[in-house]
mmCIF file of C-alpha atoms in Angstrom:
data_model
loop_
_atom_site.group_PDB
_atom_site.id
_atom_site.type_symbol
_atom_site.label_atom_id
_atom_site.label_comp_id
_atom_site.label_asym_id
_atom_site.label_seq_id
_atom_site.Cartn_x
_atom_site.Cartn_y
_atom_site.Cartn_z
ATOM 1 C CA UNK Q 28 -2.179 -149.288 143.968
ATOM 2 C CA UNK Q 29 -2.386 -152.759 142.445
ATOM 3 C CA UNK Q 30 -4.787 -151.613 139.701
ATOM 4 C CA UNK Q 31 -2.615 -148.567 138.938
ATOM 5 C CA UNK Q 32 0.491 -150.725 138.420
ATOM 6 C CA UNK Q 33 -1.505 -153.232 136.397
ATOM 7 C CA UNK Q 34 -2.834 -150.470 134.139
ATOM 8 C CA UNK Q 35 0.632 -148.969 133.647
ATOM 9 C CA UNK Q 36 2.122 -152.342 132.701
ATOM 10 C CA UNK Q 37 -0.774 -153.028 130.345
ATOM 11 C CA UNK Q 38 -0.189 -149.667 128.658
ATOM 12 C CA UNK Q 39 3.529 -150.370 128.359
ATOM 13 C CA UNK Q 40 3.118 -153.760 126.711
ATOM 14 C CA UNK Q 41 0.305 -152.697 124.378
ATOM 15 C CA UNK Q 42 2.098 -149.453 123.556
ATOM 16 C CA UNK Q 43 5.305 -151.224 122.544
ATOM 17 C CA UNK Q 44 3.373 -153.803 120.535
ATOM 18 C CA UNK Q 45 1.304 -151.106 118.836
ATOM 19 C CA UNK Q 46 4.446 -149.145 117.975
ATOM 20 C CA UNK Q 47 6.023 -152.265 116.485
ATOM 21 C CA UNK Q 48 3.005 -152.912 114.278
ATOM 22 C CA UNK Q 49 2.544 -149.274 113.287
ATOM 23 C CA UNK Q 50 6.222 -148.897 112.345
ATOM 24 C CA UNK Q 51 5.849 -151.835 109.954
ATOM 25 C CA UNK Q 52 2.680 -150.365 108.440
ATOM 26 C CA UNK Q 53 4.261 -146.924 108.005
ATOM 27 C CA UNK Q 54 7.414 -148.505 106.541
ATOM 28 C CA UNK Q 55 5.350 -150.387 103.935
ATOM 29 C CA UNK Q 56 3.228 -147.317 103.160
ATOM 30 C CA UNK Q 57 6.334 -145.224 102.595
ATOM 31 C CA UNK Q 58 7.756 -147.933 100.342
ATOM 32 C CA UNK Q 59 4.616 -147.886 98.206
ATOM 33 C CA UNK Q 60 3.760 -144.188 98.322
ATOM 34 C CA UNK Q 61 6.992 -142.340 97.702
ATOM 35 C CA UNK Q 62 9.298 -142.692 94.713
ATOM 36 C CA UNK Q 63 12.305 -142.380 96.992
ATOM 37 C CA UNK Q 64 10.956 -145.063 99.364
ATOM 38 C CA UNK Q 65 12.391 -148.222 97.831
ATOM 39 C CA UNK Q 66 15.867 -146.752 97.356
ATOM 40 C CA UNK Q 67 16.154 -145.665 100.983
ATOM 41 C CA UNK Q 68 13.893 -148.061 102.850
ATOM 42 C CA UNK Q 69 14.749 -151.237 100.953
ATOM 43 C CA UNK Q 70 18.510 -150.800 101.179
ATOM 44 C CA UNK Q 71 19.905 -153.821 103.025
ATOM 45 C CA UNK Q 72 21.576 -151.849 105.853
ATOM 46 C CA UNK Q 73 18.397 -149.853 106.482
ATOM 47 C CA UNK Q 74 16.310 -153.021 106.571
ATOM 48 C CA UNK Q 75 18.834 -154.457 109.032
ATOM 49 C CA UNK Q 76 18.509 -151.442 111.351
ATOM 50 C CA UNK Q 77 14.718 -151.601 111.077
ATOM 51 C CA UNK Q 78 14.711 -155.332 111.875
ATOM 52 C CA UNK Q 79 16.921 -154.660 114.906
ATOM 53 C CA UNK Q 80 14.573 -151.932 116.135
ATOM 54 C CA UNK Q 81 11.497 -154.129 115.683
ATOM 55 C CA UNK Q 82 13.212 -157.092 117.362
ATOM 56 C CA UNK Q 83 14.097 -155.008 120.428
ATOM 57 C CA UNK Q 84 10.630 -153.447 120.616
ATOM 58 C CA UNK Q 85 9.070 -156.922 120.539
ATOM 59 C CA UNK Q 86 11.317 -157.994 123.396
ATOM 60 C CA UNK Q 87 10.181 -154.981 125.381
ATOM 61 C CA UNK Q 88 6.565 -155.756 124.652
ATOM 62 C CA UNK Q 89 7.062 -159.361 125.775
ATOM 63 C CA UNK Q 90 8.766 -158.244 128.986
ATOM 64 C CA UNK Q 91 5.978 -155.818 129.885
ATOM 65 C CA UNK Q 92 3.365 -158.442 129.008
ATOM 66 C CA UNK Q 93 4.979 -160.936 131.379
ATOM 67 C CA UNK Q 94 5.200 -158.315 134.139
ATOM 68 C CA UNK Q 95 1.562 -157.308 133.544
ATOM 69 C CA UNK Q 96 0.458 -160.932 133.769
ATOM 70 C CA UNK Q 97 2.373 -161.336 137.029
ATOM 71 C CA UNK Q 98 0.853 -158.224 138.600
ATOM 72 C CA UNK Q 99 -2.593 -159.242 137.395
ATOM 73 C CA UNK Q 100 -2.082 -162.431 139.439
ATOM 74 C CA UNK Q 101 -0.897 -160.310 142.396
ATOM 75 C CA UNK Q 102 2.681 -161.517 142.000
ATOM 76 C CA UNK Q 103 5.137 -158.635 142.507
ATOM 77 C CA UNK Q 104 8.344 -160.686 142.369
ATOM 78 C CA UNK Q 105 10.946 -160.941 139.629
ATOM 79 C CA UNK Q 106 10.175 -162.967 136.543
ATOM 80 C CA UNK Q 107 10.897 -166.689 136.865
ATOM 81 C CA UNK Q 108 14.535 -167.655 136.237
ATOM 82 C CA UNK Q 109 13.603 -169.500 133.031
ATOM 83 C CA UNK Q 110 12.094 -166.330 131.549
ATOM 84 C CA UNK Q 111 14.972 -164.173 132.760
ATOM 85 C CA UNK Q 112 17.435 -166.521 131.061
ATOM 86 C CA UNK Q 113 15.602 -165.922 127.773
ATOM 87 C CA UNK Q 114 15.977 -162.162 128.265
ATOM 88 C CA UNK Q 115 19.655 -162.640 129.153
ATOM 89 C CA UNK Q 116 20.030 -164.517 125.861
ATOM 90 C CA UNK Q 117 18.235 -161.663 124.048
ATOM 91 C CA UNK Q 118 20.599 -159.178 125.700
ATOM 92 C CA UNK Q 119 23.638 -161.010 124.338
ATOM 93 C CA UNK Q 120 22.077 -161.492 120.919
ATOM 94 C CA UNK Q 121 21.120 -157.816 120.778
ATOM 95 C CA UNK Q 122 24.684 -156.833 121.599
ATOM 96 C CA UNK Q 123 25.982 -159.003 118.767
ATOM 97 C CA UNK Q 124 23.433 -157.516 116.361
ATOM 98 C CA UNK Q 125 24.395 -153.996 117.483
ATOM 99 C CA UNK Q 126 28.086 -154.717 116.809
ATOM 100 C CA UNK Q 127 27.139 -155.873 113.314
ATOM 101 C CA UNK Q 128 25.085 -152.669 113.064
ATOM 102 C CA UNK Q 129 28.140 -150.544 113.851
ATOM 103 C CA UNK Q 130 30.064 -152.338 111.097
ATOM 104 C CA UNK Q 131 27.181 -151.641 108.705
ATOM 105 C CA UNK Q 132 27.204 -148.028 109.872
ATOM 106 C CA UNK Q 133 30.810 -147.649 108.731
ATOM 107 C CA UNK Q 134 30.136 -149.476 105.450
ATOM 108 C CA UNK Q 135 27.062 -147.328 104.896
ATOM 109 C CA UNK Q 136 29.040 -144.139 105.429
ATOM 110 C CA UNK Q 137 31.791 -145.194 103.032
ATOM 111 C CA UNK Q 138 29.837 -146.935 100.268
ATOM 112 C CA UNK Q 139 26.378 -145.321 100.317
ATOM 113 C CA UNK Q 140 26.597 -141.963 102.102
ATOM 114 C CA UNK Q 141 23.289 -140.812 100.578
ATOM 115 C CA UNK Q 142 21.434 -143.447 102.628
ATOM 116 C CA UNK Q 143 23.564 -142.951 105.735
ATOM 117 C CA UNK Q 144 21.289 -140.599 107.701
ATOM 118 C CA UNK Q 145 18.187 -142.768 107.520
ATOM 119 C CA UNK Q 146 20.238 -145.783 108.575
ATOM 120 C CA UNK Q 147 21.817 -143.764 111.389
ATOM 121 C CA UNK Q 148 18.422 -142.583 112.649
ATOM 122 C CA UNK Q 149 16.856 -146.070 112.724
ATOM 123 C CA UNK Q 150 20.009 -147.674 114.149
ATOM 124 C CA UNK Q 151 20.287 -145.080 116.929
ATOM 125 C CA UNK Q 152 16.598 -145.571 117.721
ATOM 126 C CA UNK Q 153 17.266 -149.317 118.115
ATOM 127 C CA UNK Q 154 20.368 -148.639 120.221
ATOM 128 C CA UNK Q 155 18.436 -146.301 122.529
ATOM 129 C CA UNK Q 156 15.690 -148.900 122.954
ATOM 130 C CA UNK Q 157 18.317 -151.539 123.789
ATOM 131 C CA UNK Q 158 19.873 -149.282 126.417
ATOM 132 C CA UNK Q 159 16.431 -148.367 127.769
ATOM 133 C CA UNK Q 160 15.446 -152.006 128.286
ATOM 134 C CA UNK Q 161 18.660 -153.755 129.216
ATOM 135 C CA UNK Q 162 20.718 -151.090 130.993
ATOM 136 C CA UNK Q 163 19.483 -147.626 131.957
ATOM 137 C CA UNK Q 164 15.933 -146.370 132.080
ATOM 138 C CA UNK Q 165 15.733 -143.574 129.515
ATOM 139 C CA UNK Q 166 11.985 -143.133 129.148
ATOM 140 C CA UNK Q 167 10.030 -140.995 131.552
ATOM 141 C CA UNK Q 168 6.432 -140.467 130.420
ATOM 142 C CA UNK Q 169 4.445 -138.756 133.145
ATOM 143 C CA UNK Q 170 5.077 -135.541 135.038
ATOM 144 C CA UNK Q 171 5.513 -137.603 138.207
ATOM 145 C CA UNK Q 172 8.180 -139.767 136.577
ATOM 146 C CA UNK Q 173 10.020 -136.701 135.277
ATOM 147 C CA UNK Q 174 9.889 -135.133 138.762
ATOM 148 C CA UNK Q 175 11.207 -138.408 140.230
ATOM 149 C CA UNK Q 176 14.029 -138.434 137.646
ATOM 150 C CA UNK Q 177 15.083 -134.900 138.613
ATOM 151 C CA UNK Q 178 14.960 -135.741 142.334
ATOM 152 C CA UNK Q 179 17.093 -138.856 141.927
ATOM 153 C CA UNK Q 180 19.704 -136.733 140.119
ATOM 154 C CA UNK Q 181 20.500 -139.096 137.310
ATOM 155 C CA UNK Q 182 19.575 -142.222 135.520
ATOM 156 C CA UNK Q 183 18.773 -145.484 137.222
ATOM 157 C CA UNK Q 184 18.869 -149.060 136.063
ATOM 158 C CA UNK Q 185 15.954 -150.279 134.007
ATOM 159 C CA UNK Q 186 13.522 -152.720 135.585
ATOM 160 C CA UNK Q 187 14.735 -155.562 133.362
ATOM 161 C CA UNK Q 188 18.385 -154.745 134.091
ATOM 162 C CA UNK Q 189 17.675 -155.009 137.819
ATOM 163 C CA UNK Q 190 16.024 -158.379 137.369
ATOM 164 C CA UNK Q 191 18.842 -159.675 135.166
ATOM 165 C CA UNK Q 192 21.434 -158.534 137.688
ATOM 166 C CA UNK Q 193 19.899 -160.845 140.285
ATOM 167 C CA UNK Q 194 19.973 -163.813 137.896
#
């Protein structure tokens, strides 16, 4: 059981980190490869949404890394209070950045509607990741997890949300 949990946590932290790095690489490749790239991808609101997404993904990667390190040391408790306070700070900062993102969403729709859909897609991706980490677990990867989700008849709090609640 211990090795199974350790492997899952390792996959979560490396997966989030890999996604973060690959998104940056793909973003840069699109900027350089396609004529439309700079106009859409280098627009300030779109860069903002992309930064927000990357920032949240990095937080997730850090959280799973810390949990993996704990389990590797056979520690199945919550993260230390000091680390949880950092994640509580991230949660508040993310919320502030998301509010700014909603303002940019409105500005984007009014001033640059041609770029609106790309911004909306990236911003919603960031918002979903925020919710998935800090509030409600939205990701279910394996058949067993999907079966568990159906049996529990609804969403449950994310692992980080549970730990922050006890802070």
